mmCIF file of C-alpha atoms in Angstrom:
data_model
loop_
_atom_site.group_PDB
_atom_site.id
_atom_site.type_symbol
_atom_site.label_atom_id
_atom_site.label_comp_id
_atom_site.label_asym_id
_atom_site.label_seq_id
_atom_site.Cartn_x
_atom_site.Cartn_y
_atom_site.Cartn_z
ATOM 1 C CA MET A 1367 -25.660 24.365 -13.517
ATOM 2 C CA LEU A 1368 -22.443 25.988 -14.964
ATOM 3 C CA ILE A 1369 -22.843 27.597 -18.364
ATOM 4 C CA PRO A 1370 -20.102 27.277 -21.077
ATOM 5 C CA ARG A 1371 -18.626 30.708 -22.079
ATOM 6 C CA GLN A 1372 -19.372 31.859 -18.538
ATOM 7 C CA LYS A 1373 -17.291 32.317 -15.604
ATOM 8 C CA THR A 1374 -16.473 29.298 -13.580
ATOM 9 C CA PRO A 1375 -16.780 29.383 -9.901
ATOM 10 C CA ASP A 1376 -13.612 30.157 -7.899
ATOM 11 C CA LEU A 1377 -11.176 27.282 -7.238
ATOM 12 C CA THR A 1378 -8.335 27.575 -4.637
ATOM 13 C CA VAL A 1379 -7.086 24.498 -2.911
ATOM 14 C CA LYS A 1380 -3.625 23.270 -1.443
ATOM 15 C CA THR A 1381 -1.498 20.961 -3.542
ATOM 16 C CA LEU A 1382 0.784 18.275 -2.310
ATOM 17 C CA SER A 1383 3.914 19.822 -3.715
ATOM 18 C CA ARG A 1384 3.275 22.916 -5.458
ATOM 19 C CA GLY A 1385 1.608 25.387 -2.921
ATOM 20 C CA ILE A 1386 -1.890 26.969 -3.421
ATOM 21 C CA PHE A 1387 -3.546 26.259 -6.548
ATOM 22 C CA ASP A 1388 -5.633 29.226 -7.590
ATOM 23 C CA LEU A 1389 -7.491 28.696 -10.871
ATOM 24 C CA ALA A 1390 -7.854 32.358 -11.445
ATOM 25 C CA GLY A 1391 -3.896 32.550 -11.393
ATOM 26 C CA GLN A 1392 -3.066 29.939 -13.914
ATOM 27 C CA THR A 1393 -1.164 31.135 -17.013
ATOM 28 C CA SER A 1394 -1.263 28.350 -19.332
ATOM 29 C CA GLU A 1395 -1.964 29.084 -23.033
ATOM 30 C CA ARG A 1396 -5.244 27.318 -23.268
ATOM 31 C CA GLY A 1397 -6.353 26.847 -19.734
ATOM 32 C CA THR A 1398 -6.745 23.982 -17.335
ATOM 33 C CA VAL A 1399 -8.324 20.448 -17.025
ATOM 34 C CA VAL A 1400 -9.693 20.339 -13.540
ATOM 35 C CA CYS A 1401 -10.538 16.600 -12.641
ATOM 36 C CA PHE A 1402 -12.563 16.280 -9.410
ATOM 37 C CA TYR A 1403 -12.217 12.810 -7.994
ATOM 38 C CA ARG A 1404 -14.088 10.856 -5.118
ATOM 39 C CA GLY A 1405 -10.999 10.296 -3.026
ATOM 40 C CA LEU A 1406 -8.523 7.668 -1.958
ATOM 41 C CA HIS A 1407 -11.262 5.111 -1.091
ATOM 42 C CA CYS A 1408 -12.328 4.856 -4.914
ATOM 43 C CA PRO A 1409 -10.411 2.180 -6.910
ATOM 44 C CA ILE A 1410 -11.864 3.725 -10.248
ATOM 45 C CA CYS A 1411 -10.354 7.049 -9.304
ATOM 46 C CA ALA A 1412 -7.054 5.548 -8.996
ATOM 47 C CA ASN A 1413 -7.189 4.029 -12.531
ATOM 48 C CA TYR A 1414 -8.717 7.210 -13.941
ATOM 49 C CA LEU A 1415 -6.071 9.348 -12.350
ATOM 50 C CA THR A 1416 -3.341 7.027 -13.534
ATOM 51 C CA GLU A 1417 -4.480 7.769 -17.150
ATOM 52 C CA LEU A 1418 -4.438 11.546 -16.399
ATOM 53 C CA GLU A 1419 -0.937 11.259 -15.020
ATOM 54 C CA LYS A 1420 0.324 9.598 -18.176
ATOM 55 C CA LEU A 1421 -1.328 12.041 -20.434
ATOM 56 C CA THR A 1422 -0.639 15.344 -18.511
ATOM 57 C CA PRO A 1423 2.607 15.825 -20.654
ATOM 58 C CA GLU A 1424 0.162 15.637 -23.774
ATOM 59 C CA PHE A 1425 -2.121 18.214 -22.402
ATOM 60 C CA ALA A 1426 1.089 20.425 -21.400
ATOM 61 C CA ALA A 1427 2.138 20.010 -25.081
ATOM 62 C CA ARG A 1428 -1.167 21.654 -26.001
ATOM 63 C CA GLY A 1429 -0.936 24.450 -23.697
ATOM 64 C CA VAL A 1430 -3.317 23.039 -21.014
ATOM 65 C CA ASP A 1431 -2.459 22.592 -17.328
ATOM 66 C CA THR A 1432 -4.049 19.790 -15.302
ATOM 67 C CA ILE A 1433 -4.983 19.318 -11.770
ATOM 68 C CA ALA A 1434 -6.917 16.388 -9.766
ATOM 69 C CA VAL A 1435 -8.730 17.583 -6.686
ATOM 70 C CA SER A 1436 -10.810 15.928 -4.025
ATOM 71 C CA THR A 1437 -12.279 16.574 -0.763
ATOM 72 C CA ASP A 1438 -9.696 14.271 0.959
ATOM 73 C CA GLY A 1439 -7.363 15.645 3.587
ATOM 74 C CA GLU A 1440 -3.579 15.871 2.961
ATOM 75 C CA ASP A 1441 -2.685 12.391 4.262
ATOM 76 C CA ARG A 1442 -5.227 10.773 1.907
ATOM 77 C CA ALA A 1443 -4.427 12.753 -1.181
ATOM 78 C CA GLN A 1444 -0.590 11.905 -0.600
ATOM 79 C CA ALA A 1445 -1.463 8.187 -0.411
ATOM 80 C CA MET A 1446 -3.544 8.670 -3.658
ATOM 81 C CA ALA A 1447 -0.574 10.453 -5.285
ATOM 82 C CA GLU A 1448 1.729 7.488 -4.376
ATOM 83 C CA LYS A 1449 -0.754 4.978 -5.567
ATOM 84 C CA ILE A 1450 -0.874 6.408 -8.994
ATOM 85 C CA GLU A 1451 2.920 7.434 -9.060
ATOM 86 C CA ALA A 1452 1.999 11.070 -9.589
ATOM 87 C CA LYS A 1453 4.843 13.186 -10.862
ATOM 88 C CA ALA A 1454 3.513 15.416 -13.685
ATOM 89 C CA LEU A 1455 -0.199 15.599 -12.359
ATOM 90 C CA ARG A 1456 -0.889 18.271 -9.548
ATOM 91 C CA ILE A 1457 -2.819 16.950 -6.755
ATOM 92 C CA GLY A 1458 -5.289 19.216 -4.965
ATOM 93 C CA TYR A 1459 -6.791 18.430 -1.664
ATOM 94 C CA GLY A 1460 -9.266 19.758 0.980
ATOM 95 C CA LEU A 1461 -12.046 20.748 -1.497
ATOM 96 C CA PRO A 1462 -14.835 22.397 0.701
ATOM 97 C CA LEU A 1463 -18.053 20.529 0.071
ATOM 98 C CA ALA A 1464 -19.763 24.061 -0.556
ATOM 99 C CA MET A 1465 -17.212 24.632 -3.305
ATOM 100 C CA ALA A 1466 -18.016 21.150 -4.643
ATOM 101 C CA ARG A 1467 -21.466 22.087 -4.829
ATOM 102 C CA GLU A 1468 -20.773 25.339 -6.493
ATOM 103 C CA TRP A 1469 -18.961 23.400 -9.440
ATOM 104 C CA GLY A 1470 -22.229 21.267 -9.540
ATOM 105 C CA LEU A 1471 -20.762 18.202 -8.114
ATOM 106 C CA TYR A 1472 -23.030 15.770 -6.585
ATOM 107 C CA ILE A 1473 -22.393 14.852 -2.845
ATOM 108 C CA SER A 1474 -22.451 11.359 -1.420
ATOM 109 C CA ALA A 1475 -22.699 10.112 2.215
ATOM 110 C CA SER A 1476 -20.440 7.374 3.257
ATOM 111 C CA ARG A 1477 -21.470 3.786 2.987
ATOM 112 C CA GLY A 1478 -18.662 2.413 5.150
ATOM 113 C CA THR A 1479 -15.474 0.649 3.928
ATOM 114 C CA THR A 1480 -15.085 0.043 -0.061
ATOM 115 C CA SER A 1481 -14.043 -3.020 -1.845
ATOM 116 C CA ILE A 1482 -10.429 -2.065 -1.400
ATOM 117 C CA GLY A 1483 -10.823 -1.847 2.304
ATOM 118 C CA ILE A 1484 -10.620 2.048 2.760
ATOM 119 C CA GLU A 1485 -13.293 3.829 4.827
ATOM 120 C CA GLU A 1486 -15.333 6.416 2.805
ATOM 121 C CA PRO A 1487 -15.472 9.967 4.294
ATOM 122 C CA ALA A 1488 -18.499 10.965 5.950
ATOM 123 C CA LEU A 1489 -19.540 13.126 2.854
ATOM 124 C CA PHE A 1490 -17.484 13.508 -0.288
ATOM 125 C CA SER A 1491 -17.966 14.870 -3.896
ATOM 126 C CA GLU A 1492 -18.609 12.528 -6.956
ATOM 127 C CA PRO A 1493 -16.512 12.937 -10.039
ATOM 128 C CA GLY A 1494 -16.463 15.875 -12.478
ATOM 129 C CA LEU A 1495 -14.378 16.790 -15.324
ATOM 130 C CA PHE A 1496 -13.966 20.298 -16.521
ATOM 131 C CA MET A 1497 -11.976 22.200 -19.273
ATOM 132 C CA VAL A 1498 -11.622 25.813 -18.023
ATOM 133 C CA THR A 1499 -10.109 28.366 -20.437
ATOM 134 C CA GLN A 1500 -7.424 30.797 -19.530
ATOM 135 C CA GLU A 1501 -10.052 33.438 -18.639
ATOM 136 C CA CYS A 1502 -11.723 31.062 -16.302
ATOM 137 C CA SER A 1503 -14.778 30.331 -18.584
ATOM 138 C CA LEU A 1504 -16.097 26.993 -18.929
ATOM 139 C CA TYR A 1505 -15.303 25.310 -22.161
ATOM 140 C CA TYR A 1506 -16.253 21.605 -21.415
ATOM 141 C CA GLY A 1507 -18.086 20.131 -18.330
ATOM 142 C CA SER A 1508 -19.199 16.579 -17.327
ATOM 143 C CA VAL A 1509 -20.385 15.592 -13.807
ATOM 144 C CA GLN A 1510 -21.439 12.039 -12.437
ATOM 145 C CA THR A 1511 -23.646 10.703 -9.698
ATOM 146 C CA MET A 1512 -21.378 7.652 -9.215
ATOM 147 C CA PRO A 1513 -17.746 6.693 -10.223
ATOM 148 C CA PHE A 1514 -18.650 4.566 -13.451
ATOM 149 C CA VAL A 1515 -18.714 5.734 -17.209
ATOM 150 C CA ARG A 1516 -16.288 8.686 -17.127
ATOM 151 C CA PRO A 1517 -15.002 10.561 -20.018
ATOM 152 C CA HIS A 1518 -11.746 9.325 -21.429
ATOM 153 C CA PHE A 1519 -8.715 11.738 -21.260
ATOM 154 C CA SER A 1520 -7.603 10.461 -24.697
ATOM 155 C CA GLU A 1521 -10.881 11.530 -26.210
ATOM 156 C CA LEU A 1522 -10.492 14.939 -24.526
ATOM 157 C CA LEU A 1523 -7.065 15.186 -26.175
ATOM 158 C CA LYS A 1524 -8.536 14.569 -29.471
ATOM 159 C CA ALA A 1525 -11.339 16.997 -28.879
ATOM 160 C CA LEU A 1526 -8.851 19.541 -27.778
ATOM 161 C CA ASP A 1527 -6.857 18.967 -31.094
ATOM 162 C CA PHE A 1528 -10.096 19.600 -33.284
ATOM 163 C CA ALA A 1529 -11.082 22.568 -31.210
ATOM 164 C CA ILE A 1530 -7.596 24.091 -31.547
ATOM 165 C CA ALA A 1531 -7.351 23.353 -35.343
ATOM 166 C CA LYS A 1532 -11.103 24.500 -36.003
ATOM 167 C CA ASP A 1533 -11.123 27.351 -33.400
ATOM 168 C CA TYR A 1534 -14.276 25.580 -32.095
ATOM 169 C CA PRO A 1535 -16.465 27.346 -29.482
ATOM 170 C CA ALA A 1536 -17.773 26.042 -26.180
ATOM 171 C CA ARG A 1537 -21.320 24.806 -26.807
ATOM 172 C CA GLY A 1538 -24.280 24.571 -24.648
ATOM 173 C CA GLU A 1539 -24.257 28.373 -23.831
ATOM 174 C CA TYR A 1540 -27.882 29.038 -24.824
ATOM 175 C CA THR A 1541 -29.890 30.095 -21.692
ATOM 176 C CA GLY A 1542 -32.946 31.468 -23.360
ATOM 177 C CA PRO A 1543 -36.639 30.257 -23.526
ATOM 178 C CA VAL A 1544 -37.148 26.842 -25.034
#
């Protein structure tokens, strides 16, 4: 399990149009929102990433970068970018399953063709949403076992506004005896 205020695992992936993304090399004032998504086969992911695409300028206005990452290869990532009309949102691809597991993401096996007629990969990661500070420590994290009931990006923006205004620390950091 990832622990708030502790260093996150490394994250280095290729992106569609912006070279290599290396989380440790990000220079945004307040950090990076990392959205792990299931892949092109997931219609819920397309809707979710469309919202993140629309709100990426709002995150940037608060000093926060965004990236959406999947285990899909370049062709499928490109198809997703076209589907959601990504312009502001970076799309990372080729996430190794071992790295997905380091981030605490659940891994699913293919069940064939989805409701939108796209074949699931043999193995892929389930969704996760993380806010990582500029120092690469975890500020916020949410992982799911399936595509449903994800955190809303508009709520994350409101939470960021509160955290910035109140200098609110990351919570859930206690690891002692209970």
